[in-house]
Coordinates of C-alpha atoms and ligand atoms in Angstrom, one line a residue:
X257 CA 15.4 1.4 -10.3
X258 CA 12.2 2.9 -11.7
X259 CA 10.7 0.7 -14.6
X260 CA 8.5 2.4 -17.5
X261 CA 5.0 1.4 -16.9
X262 CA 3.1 0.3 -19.9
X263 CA 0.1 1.6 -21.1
X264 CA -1.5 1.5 -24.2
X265 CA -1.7 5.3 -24.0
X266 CA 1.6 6.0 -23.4
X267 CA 1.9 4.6 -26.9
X268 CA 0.6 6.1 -30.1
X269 CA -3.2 6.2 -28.4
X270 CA -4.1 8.6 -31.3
X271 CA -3.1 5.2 -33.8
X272 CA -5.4 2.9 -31.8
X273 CA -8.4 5.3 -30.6
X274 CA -8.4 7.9 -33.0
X275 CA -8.8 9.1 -36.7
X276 CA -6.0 8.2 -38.2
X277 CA -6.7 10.0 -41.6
X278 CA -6.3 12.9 -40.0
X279 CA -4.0 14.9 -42.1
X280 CA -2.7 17.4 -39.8
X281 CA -1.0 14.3 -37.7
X282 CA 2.4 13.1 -39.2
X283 CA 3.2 9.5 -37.6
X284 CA 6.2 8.1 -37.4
X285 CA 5.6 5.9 -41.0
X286 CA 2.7 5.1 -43.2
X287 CA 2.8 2.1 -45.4
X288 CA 3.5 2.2 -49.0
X289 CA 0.2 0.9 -51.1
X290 CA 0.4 0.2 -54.5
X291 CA -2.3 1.8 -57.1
X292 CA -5.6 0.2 -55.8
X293 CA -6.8 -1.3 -59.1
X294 CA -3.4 -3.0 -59.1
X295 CA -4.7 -4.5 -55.8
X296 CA -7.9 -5.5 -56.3
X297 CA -6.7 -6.7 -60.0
X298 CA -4.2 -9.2 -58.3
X299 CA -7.1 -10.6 -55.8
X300 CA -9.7 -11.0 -58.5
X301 CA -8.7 -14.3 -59.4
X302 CA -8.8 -15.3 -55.7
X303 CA -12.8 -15.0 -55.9
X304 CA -12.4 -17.6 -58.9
X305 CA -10.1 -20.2 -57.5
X306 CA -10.8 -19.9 -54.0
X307 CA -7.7 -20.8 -52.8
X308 CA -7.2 -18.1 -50.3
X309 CA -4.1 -19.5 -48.1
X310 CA -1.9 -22.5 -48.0
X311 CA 1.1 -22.0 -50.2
X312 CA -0.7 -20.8 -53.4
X313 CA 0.0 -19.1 -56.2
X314 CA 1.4 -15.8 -54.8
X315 CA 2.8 -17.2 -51.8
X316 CA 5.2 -19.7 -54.4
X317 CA 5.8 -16.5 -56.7
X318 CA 6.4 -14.0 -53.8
X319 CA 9.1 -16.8 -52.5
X320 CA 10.8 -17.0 -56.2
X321 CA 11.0 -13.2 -56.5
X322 CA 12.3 -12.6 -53.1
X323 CA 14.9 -14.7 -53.2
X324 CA 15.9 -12.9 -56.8
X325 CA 15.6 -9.5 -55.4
X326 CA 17.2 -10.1 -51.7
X327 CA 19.6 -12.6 -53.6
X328 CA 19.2 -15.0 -51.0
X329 CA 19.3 -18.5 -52.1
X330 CA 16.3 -19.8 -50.0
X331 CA 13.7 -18.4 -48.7
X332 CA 10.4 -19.1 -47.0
X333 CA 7.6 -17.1 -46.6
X334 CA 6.0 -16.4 -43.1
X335 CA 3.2 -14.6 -41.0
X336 CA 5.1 -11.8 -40.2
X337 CA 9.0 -11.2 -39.1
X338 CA 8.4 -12.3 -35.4
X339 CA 7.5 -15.8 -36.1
X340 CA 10.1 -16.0 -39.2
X341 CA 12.2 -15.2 -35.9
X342 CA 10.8 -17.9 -33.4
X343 CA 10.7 -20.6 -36.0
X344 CA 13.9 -20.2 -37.3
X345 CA 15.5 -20.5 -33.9
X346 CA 13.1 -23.3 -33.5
X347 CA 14.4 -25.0 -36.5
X348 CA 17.8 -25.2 -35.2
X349 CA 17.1 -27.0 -32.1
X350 CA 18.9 -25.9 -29.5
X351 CA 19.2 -27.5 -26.4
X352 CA 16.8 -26.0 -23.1
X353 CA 18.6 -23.5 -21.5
X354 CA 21.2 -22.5 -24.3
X355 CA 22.5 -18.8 -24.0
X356 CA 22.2 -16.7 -27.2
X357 CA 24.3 -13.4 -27.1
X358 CA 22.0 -10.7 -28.5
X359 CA 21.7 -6.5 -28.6
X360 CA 19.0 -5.4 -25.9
X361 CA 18.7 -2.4 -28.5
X362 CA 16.1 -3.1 -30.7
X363 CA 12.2 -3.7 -30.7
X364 CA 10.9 -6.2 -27.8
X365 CA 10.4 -9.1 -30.9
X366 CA 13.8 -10.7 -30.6
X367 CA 14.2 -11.1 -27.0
X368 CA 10.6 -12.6 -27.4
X369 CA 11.6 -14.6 -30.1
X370 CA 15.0 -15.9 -28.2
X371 CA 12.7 -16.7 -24.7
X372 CA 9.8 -18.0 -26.0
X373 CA 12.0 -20.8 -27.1
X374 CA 13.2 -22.0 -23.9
X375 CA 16.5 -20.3 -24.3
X376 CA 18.3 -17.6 -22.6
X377 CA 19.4 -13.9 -23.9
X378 CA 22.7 -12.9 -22.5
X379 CA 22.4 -9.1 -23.4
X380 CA 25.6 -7.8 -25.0
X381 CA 26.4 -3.6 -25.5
X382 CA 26.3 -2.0 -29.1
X383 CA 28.8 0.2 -30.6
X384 CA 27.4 4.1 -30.3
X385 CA 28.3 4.7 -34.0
X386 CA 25.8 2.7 -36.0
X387 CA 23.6 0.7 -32.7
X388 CA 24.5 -2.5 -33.6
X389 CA 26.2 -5.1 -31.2
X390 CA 29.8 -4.7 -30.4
X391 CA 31.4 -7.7 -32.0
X392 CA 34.6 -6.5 -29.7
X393 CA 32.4 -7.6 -26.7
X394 CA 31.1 -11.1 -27.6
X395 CA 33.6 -13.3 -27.6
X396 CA 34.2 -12.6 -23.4
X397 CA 30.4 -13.5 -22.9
X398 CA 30.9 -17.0 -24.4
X399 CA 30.3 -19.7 -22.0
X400 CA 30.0 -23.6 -22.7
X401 CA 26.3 -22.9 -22.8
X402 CA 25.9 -20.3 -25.8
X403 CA 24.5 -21.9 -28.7
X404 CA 24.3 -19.1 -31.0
X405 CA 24.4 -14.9 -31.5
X406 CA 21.4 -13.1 -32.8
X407 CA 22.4 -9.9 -33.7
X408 CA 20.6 -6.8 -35.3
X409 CA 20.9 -4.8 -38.2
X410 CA 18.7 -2.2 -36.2
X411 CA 17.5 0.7 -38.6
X412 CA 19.0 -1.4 -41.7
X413 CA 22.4 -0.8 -40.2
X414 CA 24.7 -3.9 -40.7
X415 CA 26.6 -5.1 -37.8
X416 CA 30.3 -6.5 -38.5
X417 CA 29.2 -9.6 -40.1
X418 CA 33.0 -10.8 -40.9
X419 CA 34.0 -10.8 -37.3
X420 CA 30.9 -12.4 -36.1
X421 CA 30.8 -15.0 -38.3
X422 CA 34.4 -15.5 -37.2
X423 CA 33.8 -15.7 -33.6
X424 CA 31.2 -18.0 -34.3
X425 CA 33.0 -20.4 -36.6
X426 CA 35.8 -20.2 -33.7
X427 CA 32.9 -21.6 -31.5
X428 CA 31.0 -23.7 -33.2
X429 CA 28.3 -21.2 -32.8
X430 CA 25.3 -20.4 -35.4
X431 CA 24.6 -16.9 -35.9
X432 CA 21.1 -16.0 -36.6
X433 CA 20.0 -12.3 -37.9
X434 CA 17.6 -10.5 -37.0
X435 CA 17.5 -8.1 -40.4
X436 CA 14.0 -7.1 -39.5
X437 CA 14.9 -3.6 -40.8
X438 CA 17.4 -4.5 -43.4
X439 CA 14.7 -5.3 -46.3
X440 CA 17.1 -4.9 -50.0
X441 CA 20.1 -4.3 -47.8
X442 CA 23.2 -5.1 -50.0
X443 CA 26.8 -5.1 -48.5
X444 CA 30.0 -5.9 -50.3
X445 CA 28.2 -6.7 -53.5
X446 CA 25.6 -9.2 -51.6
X447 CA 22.5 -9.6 -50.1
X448 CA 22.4 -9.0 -46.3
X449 CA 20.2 -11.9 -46.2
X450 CA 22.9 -14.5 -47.4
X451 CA 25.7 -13.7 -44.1
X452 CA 24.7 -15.9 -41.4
X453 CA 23.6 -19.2 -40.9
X454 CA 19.8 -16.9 -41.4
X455 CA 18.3 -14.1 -41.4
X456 CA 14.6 -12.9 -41.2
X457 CA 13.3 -10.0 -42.6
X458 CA 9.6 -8.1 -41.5
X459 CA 7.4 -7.4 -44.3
X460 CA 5.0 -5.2 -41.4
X461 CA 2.9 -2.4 -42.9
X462 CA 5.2 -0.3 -41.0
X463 CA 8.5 -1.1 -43.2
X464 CA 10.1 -0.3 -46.4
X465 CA 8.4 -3.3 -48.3
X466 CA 5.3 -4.5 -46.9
X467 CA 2.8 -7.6 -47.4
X468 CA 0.3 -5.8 -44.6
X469 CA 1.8 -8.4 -42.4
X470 CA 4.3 -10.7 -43.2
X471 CA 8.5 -11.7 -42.6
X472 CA 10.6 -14.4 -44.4
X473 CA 13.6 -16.3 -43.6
X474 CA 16.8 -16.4 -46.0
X475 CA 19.4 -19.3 -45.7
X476 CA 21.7 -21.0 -47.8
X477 CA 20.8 -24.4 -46.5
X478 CA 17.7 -26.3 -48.3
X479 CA 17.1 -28.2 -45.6
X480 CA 16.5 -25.4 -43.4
X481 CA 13.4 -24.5 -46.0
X482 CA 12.1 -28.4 -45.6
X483 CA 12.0 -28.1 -41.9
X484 CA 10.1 -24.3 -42.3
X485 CA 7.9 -25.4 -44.3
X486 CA 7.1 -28.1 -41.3
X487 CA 7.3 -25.4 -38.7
X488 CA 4.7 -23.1 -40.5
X489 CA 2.0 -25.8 -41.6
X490 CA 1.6 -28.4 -39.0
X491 CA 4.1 -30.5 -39.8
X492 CA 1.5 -31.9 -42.6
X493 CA 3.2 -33.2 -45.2
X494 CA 0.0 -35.4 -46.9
X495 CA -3.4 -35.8 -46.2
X496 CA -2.7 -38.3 -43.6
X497 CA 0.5 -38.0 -42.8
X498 CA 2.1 -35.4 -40.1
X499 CA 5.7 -35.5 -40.2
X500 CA 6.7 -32.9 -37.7
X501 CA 5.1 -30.8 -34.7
X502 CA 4.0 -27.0 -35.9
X503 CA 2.0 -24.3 -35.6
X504 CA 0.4 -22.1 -38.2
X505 CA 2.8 -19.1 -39.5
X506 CA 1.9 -19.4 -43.1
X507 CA 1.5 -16.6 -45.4
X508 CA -2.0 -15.9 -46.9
X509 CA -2.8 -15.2 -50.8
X510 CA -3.9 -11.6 -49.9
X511 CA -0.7 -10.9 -48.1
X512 CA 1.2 -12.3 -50.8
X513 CA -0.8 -10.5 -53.4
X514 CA 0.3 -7.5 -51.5
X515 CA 3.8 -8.1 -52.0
X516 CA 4.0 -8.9 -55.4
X517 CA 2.6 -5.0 -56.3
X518 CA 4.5 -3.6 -53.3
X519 CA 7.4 -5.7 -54.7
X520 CA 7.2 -4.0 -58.4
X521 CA 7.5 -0.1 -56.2
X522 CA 10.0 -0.9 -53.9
X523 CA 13.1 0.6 -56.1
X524 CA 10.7 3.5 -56.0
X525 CA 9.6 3.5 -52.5
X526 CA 13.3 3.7 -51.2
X527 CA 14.4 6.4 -53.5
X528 CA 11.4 8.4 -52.7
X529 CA 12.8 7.5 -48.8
X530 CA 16.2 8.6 -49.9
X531 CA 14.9 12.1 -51.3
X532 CA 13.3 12.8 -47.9
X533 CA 16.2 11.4 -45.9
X534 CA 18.0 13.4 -47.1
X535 CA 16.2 16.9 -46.8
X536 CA 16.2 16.3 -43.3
X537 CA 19.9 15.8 -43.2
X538 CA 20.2 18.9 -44.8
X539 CA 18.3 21.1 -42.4
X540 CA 18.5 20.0 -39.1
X541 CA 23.0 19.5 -40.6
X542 CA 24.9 21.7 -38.0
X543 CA 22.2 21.8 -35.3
X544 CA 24.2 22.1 -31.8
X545 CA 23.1 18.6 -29.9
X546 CA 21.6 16.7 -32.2
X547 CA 23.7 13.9 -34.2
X548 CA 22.7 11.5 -36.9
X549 CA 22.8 7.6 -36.3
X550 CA 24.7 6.7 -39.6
X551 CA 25.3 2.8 -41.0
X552 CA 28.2 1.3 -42.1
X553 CA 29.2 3.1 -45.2
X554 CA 29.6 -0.4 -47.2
X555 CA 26.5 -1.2 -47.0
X556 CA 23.8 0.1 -49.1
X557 CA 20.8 2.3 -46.9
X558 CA 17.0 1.6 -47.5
X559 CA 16.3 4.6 -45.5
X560 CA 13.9 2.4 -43.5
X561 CA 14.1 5.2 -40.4
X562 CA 15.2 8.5 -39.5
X563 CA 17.4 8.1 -36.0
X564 CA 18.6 11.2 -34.1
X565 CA 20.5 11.7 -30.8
X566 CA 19.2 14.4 -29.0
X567 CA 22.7 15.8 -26.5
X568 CA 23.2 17.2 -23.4
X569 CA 24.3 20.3 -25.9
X570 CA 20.8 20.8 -27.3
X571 CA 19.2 22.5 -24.3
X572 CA 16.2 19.7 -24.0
X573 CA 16.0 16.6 -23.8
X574 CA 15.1 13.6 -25.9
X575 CA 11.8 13.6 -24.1
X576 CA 10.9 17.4 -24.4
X577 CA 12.1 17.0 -27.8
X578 CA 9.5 14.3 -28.3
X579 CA 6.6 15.9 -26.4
X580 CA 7.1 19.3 -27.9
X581 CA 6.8 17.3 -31.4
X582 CA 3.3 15.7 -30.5
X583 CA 2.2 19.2 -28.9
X584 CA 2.5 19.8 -32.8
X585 CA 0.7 16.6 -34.0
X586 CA 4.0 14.8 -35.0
X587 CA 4.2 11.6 -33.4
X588 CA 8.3 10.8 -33.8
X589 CA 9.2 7.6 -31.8
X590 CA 12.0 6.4 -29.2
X591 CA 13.0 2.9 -31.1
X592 CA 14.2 1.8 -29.0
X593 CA 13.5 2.7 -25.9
X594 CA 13.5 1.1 -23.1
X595 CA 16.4 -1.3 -23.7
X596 CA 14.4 -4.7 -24.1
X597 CA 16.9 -5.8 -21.1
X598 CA 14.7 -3.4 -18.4
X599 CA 11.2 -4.4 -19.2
X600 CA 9.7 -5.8 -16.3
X601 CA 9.3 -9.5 -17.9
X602 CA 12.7 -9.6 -18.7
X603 CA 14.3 -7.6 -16.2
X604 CA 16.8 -9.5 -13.8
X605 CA 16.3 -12.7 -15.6
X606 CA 18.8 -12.7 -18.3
X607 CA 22.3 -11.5 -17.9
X608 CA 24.1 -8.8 -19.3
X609 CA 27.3 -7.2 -19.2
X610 CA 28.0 -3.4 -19.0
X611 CA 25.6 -1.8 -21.4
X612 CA 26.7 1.4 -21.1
X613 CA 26.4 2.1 -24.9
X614 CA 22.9 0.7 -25.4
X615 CA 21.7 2.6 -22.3
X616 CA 22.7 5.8 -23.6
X617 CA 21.6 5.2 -26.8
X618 CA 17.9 4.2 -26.0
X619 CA 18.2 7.6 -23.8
X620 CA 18.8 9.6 -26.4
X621 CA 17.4 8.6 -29.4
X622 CA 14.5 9.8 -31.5
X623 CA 12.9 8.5 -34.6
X624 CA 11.9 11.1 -36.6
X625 CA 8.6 10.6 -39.4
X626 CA 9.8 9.0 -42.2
X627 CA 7.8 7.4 -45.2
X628 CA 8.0 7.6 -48.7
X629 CA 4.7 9.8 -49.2
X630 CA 6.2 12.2 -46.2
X631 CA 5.4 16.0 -47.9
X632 CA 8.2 18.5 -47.9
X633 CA 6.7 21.2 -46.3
X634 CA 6.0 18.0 -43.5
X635 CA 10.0 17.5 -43.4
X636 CA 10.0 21.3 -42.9
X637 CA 8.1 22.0 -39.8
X638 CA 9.6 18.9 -38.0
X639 CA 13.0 20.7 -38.5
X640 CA 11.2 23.9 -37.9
X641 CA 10.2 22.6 -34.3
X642 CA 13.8 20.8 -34.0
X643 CA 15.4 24.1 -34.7
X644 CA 13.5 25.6 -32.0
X645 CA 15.0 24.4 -29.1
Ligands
LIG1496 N1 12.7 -7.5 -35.1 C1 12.8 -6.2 -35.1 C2 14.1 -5.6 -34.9 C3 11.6 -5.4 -35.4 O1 11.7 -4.1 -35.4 C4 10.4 -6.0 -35.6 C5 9.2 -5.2 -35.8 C6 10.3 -7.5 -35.5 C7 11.5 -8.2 -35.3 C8 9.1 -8.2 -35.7 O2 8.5 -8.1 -37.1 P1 6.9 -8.2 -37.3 O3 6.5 -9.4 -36.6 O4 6.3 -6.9 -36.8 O5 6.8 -8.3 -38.8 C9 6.1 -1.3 -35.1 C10 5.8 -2.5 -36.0 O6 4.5 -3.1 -35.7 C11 6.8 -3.6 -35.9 O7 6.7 -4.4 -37.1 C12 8.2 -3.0 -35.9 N2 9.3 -4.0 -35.7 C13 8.4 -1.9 -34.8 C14 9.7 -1.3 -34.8 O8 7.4 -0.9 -35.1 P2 4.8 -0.4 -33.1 O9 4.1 -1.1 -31.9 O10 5.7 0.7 -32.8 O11 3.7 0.0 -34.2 P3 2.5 1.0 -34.2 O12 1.2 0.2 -34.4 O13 2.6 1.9 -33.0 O14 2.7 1.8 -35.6 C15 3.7 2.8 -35.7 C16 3.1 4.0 -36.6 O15 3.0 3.5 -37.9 C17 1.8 4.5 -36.1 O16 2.0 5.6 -35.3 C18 1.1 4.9 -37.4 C19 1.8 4.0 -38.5 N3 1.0 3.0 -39.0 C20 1.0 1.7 -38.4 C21 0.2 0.7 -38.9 C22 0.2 -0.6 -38.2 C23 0.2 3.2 -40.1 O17 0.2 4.3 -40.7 N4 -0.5 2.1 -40.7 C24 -0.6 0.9 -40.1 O18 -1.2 0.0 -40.6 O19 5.6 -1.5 -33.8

């Protein structure tokens, strides 16, 4: 089988090596920014205190407000989402070797995350409705070495947290989330954050709520937060005292500082998503061949991305769809595509049962531009394009 080569042009080259204020380009997102004097009004007392880093301030507040508006009941603070990934896995100390049933449909991060822990994915299909792992195909992947199941809630779409956690609880497994996408995700009156033994949550420039870079993890258990808090520092727990071994995955003041004004906009920022969302629903609605990737219709939506499966029925495919869209300067994306399952340093390595679903999905799918500053008459000549075909 042919693998996709990687290179960095294949990618958004016009993100890396060109202007990006060019206007005439519509990427895939653009982060939300709060006023700038709000900004640089927040930082101000950093030139005063010079206590840039090492849970300040706004690292402490951001954790406090967090937890309110996620309505977790911990949460720590982190780098960014990847390592609020790796460290949580870390934290629960699984054995070498253990087998952690995940989705191979979602961004390369979590089978990272699951690896670079010593541990192995066993890569499970997804349901073709909503993209998130098939909680009817878990339980016959269980083996005496699985240790846990990290599923997705890929575009913010929740997976079937009651049966998982049943499965698990059957056993004796942890389930860890990866809610990467899921940022103010409510479902059945709670936070997505607080199903699970944990979830983590990216606060990337590209998401709904941003701290430039930055994740957290949510739990229930405090102890969980003690041994973060080791994880992310050094294990320094006094001047001269190191308690645990860890790296350095702590959130900075400037990051933090971030938050707190993104935090304030982020109602905002997802009905503003919402509006746009749903102007594209409304033109490209009826469109032979193309289908909308919905979520679970008990959850709440942060409109966090725009999916779209490009069929047989449309007359092109998903990539002539997509090159025909940057032939107009918009630079839609295939998340996520390829299955993290077929690149080449994971290919072969890890086993998987049919992924029939996930295959076809990451065929078909397109991510159209979606951001809460996206202009109409933007929305307009995307669907203009679609409607094309
Ligand atoms: N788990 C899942 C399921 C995830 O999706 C992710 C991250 C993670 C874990 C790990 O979380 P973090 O460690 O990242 O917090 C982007 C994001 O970098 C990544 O956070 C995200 N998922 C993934 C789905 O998308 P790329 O490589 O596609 O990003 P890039 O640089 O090509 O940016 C996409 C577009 O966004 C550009 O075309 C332009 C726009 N952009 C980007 C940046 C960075 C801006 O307008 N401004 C910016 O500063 O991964």
């Amino acid at each position: 089988m042919l693998l996709p080569i990687f290179r960095i042009s294949d990618k958004d080259s016009c993100m890396k090596e060109e202007n990006i204020t060019n206007s005439s380009r519509i990427f895939v997102t653009r982060p939300s920014l709060p006023p700038y004097e709000e900004y640089i009004e927040m930082i101000r007392p950093l030139w005063e205190s010079y206590l840039l880093t090492n849970m300040g301030k706004y690292h402490r507040e951001l954790e406090e407000k967090l937890k309110e508006y996620l309505q977790v009941s911990e949460l720590s603070l982190l780098v960014n989402g990847h390592m609020a990934l790796e460290l949580v896995i870390q934290a629960f100390d699984f054995p070498e070797g253990g087998e952690v049933i995940t989705t191979p449909f979602t961004f390369v991060s979590t089978t990272h995350a699951i690896v670079r822990n010593r541990l192995k994915p066993v890569f499970c299909d997804v349901k073709p409705e909503d993209g998130t792992i098939d909680e009817n195909k878990i339980e016959a992947m269980i083996t005496e070495d699985t240790v846990a199941i990290l599923p997705v809630h890929v575009y913010g779409h929740v997976c079937n947290v009651s049966q998982i956690q049943r499965i698990a609880n059957q056993n004796n497994l942890k389930v860890i989330y990866d809610a990467a996408h899921a940022f103010g995700v409510r479902y059945k009156g709670k936070g997505i954050g607080s199903y699970g033994d944990a979830s983590i949550f990216s606060f990337h420039a590209t998401k709904v709520f941003n701290t430039i870079e930055g994740g957290a993890a949510a739990f229930s258990d405090r102890k969980l937060y003690d041994r973060l808090y080791n994880l992310k520092n050094f294990g320094i727990r006094g001047e001269e005292f190191v308690a645990d071994v860890g790296t350095n995955a702590k959130m900075n003041e400037f990051a933090a500082a971030m938050g707190l004004c993104n935090l304030k906009y982020v109602t905002i920022a997802i009905r503003r998503r919402k509006e746009r969302y749903d102007l594209y629903r409304e033109k490209l609605e009826g469109i032979k061949g193309i289908l909308f990737l919905d979520g679970n219709t008990d959850a709440s939506n942060n409109y966090g991305y725009f999916p779209i499966l490009v069929e047989k029925e449309y007359g092109e495919d998903r990539d002539e769809l997509y090159n025909r869209l940057r032939e107009n300067n918009i630079y839609a994306r295939k998340y996520f595509y390829p299955l993290t399952s077929d690149q080449t340093c994971f290919h072969e390595k890890y086993k998987f049962t049919q992924i029939v679903n996930a295959r076809s999905l990451a065929n078909k799918v397109l991510t159209l531009p979606l951001f809460e500053g996206l202009e109409k008459k933007q929305i307009e000549k995307v669907c203009r394009i679609i409607k094309r075909a």
